[in-house]
Tab-separated table of C-alpha atoms in Angstrom:
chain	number	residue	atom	x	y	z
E	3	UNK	CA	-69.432	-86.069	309.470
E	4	UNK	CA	-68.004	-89.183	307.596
E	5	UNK	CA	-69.669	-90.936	305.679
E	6	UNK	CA	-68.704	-94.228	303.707
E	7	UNK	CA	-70.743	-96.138	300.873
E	8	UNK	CA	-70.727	-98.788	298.975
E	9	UNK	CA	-71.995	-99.857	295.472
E	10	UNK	CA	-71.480	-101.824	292.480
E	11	UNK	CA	-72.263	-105.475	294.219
E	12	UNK	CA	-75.024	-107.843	292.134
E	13	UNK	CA	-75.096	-111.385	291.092
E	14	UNK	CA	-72.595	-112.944	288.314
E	15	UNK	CA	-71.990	-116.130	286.824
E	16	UNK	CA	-68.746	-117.870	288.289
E	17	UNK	CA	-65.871	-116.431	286.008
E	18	UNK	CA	-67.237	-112.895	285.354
E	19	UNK	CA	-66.256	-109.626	286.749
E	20	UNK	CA	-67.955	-107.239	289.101
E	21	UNK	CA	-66.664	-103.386	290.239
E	22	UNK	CA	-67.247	-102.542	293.510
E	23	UNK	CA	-66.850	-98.500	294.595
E	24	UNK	CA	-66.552	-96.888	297.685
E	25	UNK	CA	-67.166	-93.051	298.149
E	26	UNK	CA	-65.569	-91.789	301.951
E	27	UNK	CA	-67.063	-88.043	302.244
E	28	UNK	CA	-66.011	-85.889	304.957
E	29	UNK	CA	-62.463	-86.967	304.801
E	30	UNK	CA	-59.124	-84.973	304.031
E	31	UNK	CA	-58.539	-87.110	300.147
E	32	UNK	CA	-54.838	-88.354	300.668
E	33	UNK	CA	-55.316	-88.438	304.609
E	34	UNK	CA	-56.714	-91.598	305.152
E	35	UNK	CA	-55.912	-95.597	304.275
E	36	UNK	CA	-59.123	-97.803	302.913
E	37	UNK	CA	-59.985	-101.390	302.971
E	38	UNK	CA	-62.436	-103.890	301.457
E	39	UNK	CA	-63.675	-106.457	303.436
E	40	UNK	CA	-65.977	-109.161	303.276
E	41	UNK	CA	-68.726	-111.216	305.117
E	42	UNK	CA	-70.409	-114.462	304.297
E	43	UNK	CA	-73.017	-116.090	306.225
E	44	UNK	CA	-71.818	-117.731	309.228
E	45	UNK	CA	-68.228	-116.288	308.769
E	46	UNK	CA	-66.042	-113.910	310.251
E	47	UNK	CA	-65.480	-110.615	308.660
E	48	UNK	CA	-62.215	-110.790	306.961
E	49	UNK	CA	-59.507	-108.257	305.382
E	50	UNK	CA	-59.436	-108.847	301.656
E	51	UNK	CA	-57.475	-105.999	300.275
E	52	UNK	CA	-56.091	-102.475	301.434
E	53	UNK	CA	-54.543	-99.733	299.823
E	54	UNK	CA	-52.026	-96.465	301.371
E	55	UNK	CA	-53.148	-93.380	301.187
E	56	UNK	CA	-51.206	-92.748	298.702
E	57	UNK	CA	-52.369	-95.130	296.391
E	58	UNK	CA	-49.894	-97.988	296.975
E	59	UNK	CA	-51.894	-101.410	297.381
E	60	UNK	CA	-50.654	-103.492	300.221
E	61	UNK	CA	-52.097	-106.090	300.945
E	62	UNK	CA	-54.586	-108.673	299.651
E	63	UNK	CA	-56.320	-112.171	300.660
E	64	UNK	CA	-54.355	-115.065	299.628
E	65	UNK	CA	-57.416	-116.615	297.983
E	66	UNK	CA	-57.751	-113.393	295.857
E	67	UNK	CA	-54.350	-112.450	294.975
E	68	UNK	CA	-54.189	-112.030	290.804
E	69	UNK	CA	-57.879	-111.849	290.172
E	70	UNK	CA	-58.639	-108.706	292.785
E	71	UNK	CA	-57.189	-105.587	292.038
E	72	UNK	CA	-58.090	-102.205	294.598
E	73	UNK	CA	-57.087	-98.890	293.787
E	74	UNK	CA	-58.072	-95.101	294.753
E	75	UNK	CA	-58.665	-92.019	293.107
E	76	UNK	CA	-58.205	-89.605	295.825
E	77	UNK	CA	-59.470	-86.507	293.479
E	78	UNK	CA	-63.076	-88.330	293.864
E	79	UNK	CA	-62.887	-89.789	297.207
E	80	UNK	CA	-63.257	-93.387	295.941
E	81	UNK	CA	-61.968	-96.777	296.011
E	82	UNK	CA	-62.205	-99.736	293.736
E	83	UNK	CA	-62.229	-103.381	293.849
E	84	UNK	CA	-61.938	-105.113	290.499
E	85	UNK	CA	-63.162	-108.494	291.028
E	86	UNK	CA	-62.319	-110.628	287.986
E	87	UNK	CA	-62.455	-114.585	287.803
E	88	UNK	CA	-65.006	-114.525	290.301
E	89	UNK	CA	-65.566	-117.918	292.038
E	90	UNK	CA	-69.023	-119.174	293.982
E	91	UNK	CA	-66.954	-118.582	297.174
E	92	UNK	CA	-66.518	-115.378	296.649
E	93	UNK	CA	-69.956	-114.820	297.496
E	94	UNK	CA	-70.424	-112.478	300.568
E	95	UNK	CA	-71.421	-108.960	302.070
E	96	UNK	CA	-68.340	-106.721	301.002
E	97	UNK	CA	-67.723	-103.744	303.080
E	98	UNK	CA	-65.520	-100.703	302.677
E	99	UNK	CA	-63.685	-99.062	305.828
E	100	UNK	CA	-61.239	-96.112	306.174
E	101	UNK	CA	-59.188	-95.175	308.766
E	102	UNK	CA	-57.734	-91.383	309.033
E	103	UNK	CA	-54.098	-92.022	309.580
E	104	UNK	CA	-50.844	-89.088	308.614
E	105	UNK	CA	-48.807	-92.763	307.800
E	106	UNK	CA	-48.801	-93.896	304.815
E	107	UNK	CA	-49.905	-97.195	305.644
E	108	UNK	CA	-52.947	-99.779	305.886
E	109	UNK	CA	-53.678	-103.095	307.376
E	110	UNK	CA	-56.074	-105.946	306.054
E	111	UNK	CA	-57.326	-106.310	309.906
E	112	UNK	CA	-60.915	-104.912	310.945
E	113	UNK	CA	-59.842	-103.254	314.182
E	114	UNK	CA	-57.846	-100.825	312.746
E	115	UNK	CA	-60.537	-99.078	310.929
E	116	UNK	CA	-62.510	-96.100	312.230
E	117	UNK	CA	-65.563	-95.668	309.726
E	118	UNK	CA	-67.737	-98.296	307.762
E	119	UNK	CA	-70.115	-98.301	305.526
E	120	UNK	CA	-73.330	-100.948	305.429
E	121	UNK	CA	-71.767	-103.170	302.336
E	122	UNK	CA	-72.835	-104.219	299.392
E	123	UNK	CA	-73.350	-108.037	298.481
E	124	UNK	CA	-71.478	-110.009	295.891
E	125	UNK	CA	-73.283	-113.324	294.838
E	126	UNK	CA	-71.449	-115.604	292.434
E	127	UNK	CA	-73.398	-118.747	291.034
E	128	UNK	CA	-71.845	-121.383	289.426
């Protein structure tokens, strides 16, 4: 059984930093691509960064590019999302999502994932 959490959300002054992790048990470590996502009130989910499963980060959210950074240690089962410069609209639910997948691929769109977990929320005041 998979499972997929989240944790490491809270609430930060605009301009500070917050590290989101995700664990993803029940998966094969390298076998699998992972995803952040996020969800503000009224708002579509939307894609804001994804990483291969081999580690190489491939995409990320215009509005976050050089202030996000994901990576994976695949030895722990765990993603990251360093969240630095953070601005009041940053401020959502962020989710994590995997997808089992032999390519070495991942995609910044929420259909292609297969397993979420519940999120964690990010609140940035200003």
């Amino acid at each position: 059984q998979v499972h997929v959490v989240e944790s490491g959300g809270g609430l930060v002054q605009a301009g500070g930093s917050l590290r989101l992790s995700c664990t993803a048990s029940g998966l094969t470590p390298d076998g699998y691509a992972m995803a952040w996502f996020r969800q503000a009130p009224g708002k579509e989910r939307e894609g804001v960064s994804c990483i291969r499963r081999t580690g190489i980060e491939t995409y990320y959210l215009d509005s976050v590019k050089g202030r996000f950074t994901i990576s994976r240690d695949n030895a722990k089962n765990t993603v990251y999302l360093q969240m630095n410069s953070l601005k009041p609209e940053d401020t959502a639910m962020y989710y994590c999502a995997a997808r089992e997948t032999k390519y070495d691929l991942c995609s910044g769109v929420v259909g292609f994932y297969t397993y979420w977990g519940q999120g964690t929320q990010v609140t940035v005041s200003s």
